[in-house]
């Protein structure tokens, strides 16, 4: 099965989300290493941010596991080796973020140098594995998606990912998405969003994002 030109999925939104994962997971090892020994309050802030990111990543990948890989395997059997490799990457990434979550429990409780450094090392491994996966997905999988998936199937996957974000975190999450992409891409993505979402961002979202950014990074966003 090949999607026609008129119903071709727009995969730009996935790259938009990937860019945020790249930036925030890339920053996590440094955020952890920046916590002074004994500062459990700061450790709790960083671990809370980590938890939000791993939850978002889990739902993002779970949607692909359930809604994308089976369709691609059915409709593009010649690419089955590639698709199976992507599934294996998901499994490795899940192992690493679960390991990070276990290390984070100790780090939150003690904020000692040993648990801090162990968590930072695991997060570095996670970032490396995630970076490889995101690159492979964008180079090899998204062109395949555009050929064999329909727009409704793609939109169902996107909605699945959005549904995994707690409603009280959605506006701040949108801010981190915009922060990780160029202003031009941000304006384009907002223009495609429903009017209520654009209004919520304009009225409440910027403030929510700036507050969360200051909490996590200790500085104002650029």
Short mmCIF file of N, CA and C in Angstrom, two decimals, residues 17 30-31 57 69 91 111 113 133 140 157 163 175 177 186 199 203-204 213:
data_model
loop_
_atom_site.label_atom_id
_atom_site.label_comp_id
_atom_site.label_asym_id
_atom_site.label_seq_id
_atom_site.Cartn_x
_atom_site.Cartn_y
_atom_site.Cartn_z
N UNK A 17 9.07 17.35 17.59
CA UNK A 17 9.12 16.71 18.91
C UNK A 17 10.50 16.12 19.17
N UNK A 30 24.19 17.17 32.42
CA UNK A 30 24.76 18.38 33.01
C UNK A 30 23.93 18.91 34.15
N UNK A 31 22.61 18.83 34.02
CA UNK A 31 21.75 19.27 35.13
C UNK A 31 21.99 18.42 36.37
N UNK A 57 8.55 10.38 26.62
CA UNK A 57 9.24 9.49 25.69
C UNK A 57 8.59 8.11 25.66
N UNK A 69 4.87 0.54 13.92
CA UNK A 69 5.68 -0.59 13.46
C UNK A 69 4.85 -1.70 12.84
N UNK A 91 13.68 -0.90 22.69
CA UNK A 91 13.88 -1.75 23.87
C UNK A 91 15.11 -1.30 24.65
N UNK A 111 21.13 12.61 47.37
CA UNK A 111 21.85 13.69 46.67
C UNK A 111 23.35 13.64 46.94
N UNK A 113 27.35 12.39 45.97
CA UNK A 113 28.14 12.42 44.74
C UNK A 113 28.07 11.09 43.98
N UNK A 133 18.83 6.71 17.62
CA UNK A 133 17.50 6.27 17.20
C UNK A 133 16.75 7.38 16.47
N UNK A 140 15.41 7.20 7.82
CA UNK A 140 14.94 5.98 7.17
C UNK A 140 13.44 5.72 7.31
N UNK A 157 -1.52 8.48 15.60
CA UNK A 157 -0.26 8.31 16.31
C UNK A 157 0.14 9.60 17.03
N UNK A 163 -1.67 12.63 24.11
CA UNK A 163 -2.50 12.17 25.23
C UNK A 163 -1.66 11.71 26.42
N UNK A 175 6.06 24.86 25.36
CA UNK A 175 7.15 25.83 25.42
C UNK A 175 8.50 25.20 25.19
N UNK A 177 9.02 22.50 23.47
CA UNK A 177 9.05 22.16 22.05
C UNK A 177 9.47 23.37 21.22
N UNK A 186 8.61 27.12 14.77
CA UNK A 186 7.64 27.31 15.84
C UNK A 186 6.40 28.03 15.36
N UNK A 199 -4.64 30.26 21.47
CA UNK A 199 -5.06 31.25 22.45
C UNK A 199 -4.51 30.91 23.84
N UNK A 203 -2.11 33.37 26.00
CA UNK A 203 -2.60 33.93 27.26
C UNK A 203 -1.86 33.36 28.46
N UNK A 204 -1.65 32.05 28.47
CA UNK A 204 -1.10 31.37 29.65
C UNK A 204 0.21 30.64 29.41
N UNK A 213 10.85 26.70 33.10
CA UNK A 213 12.24 26.80 32.65
C UNK A 213 13.14 27.32 33.77
#
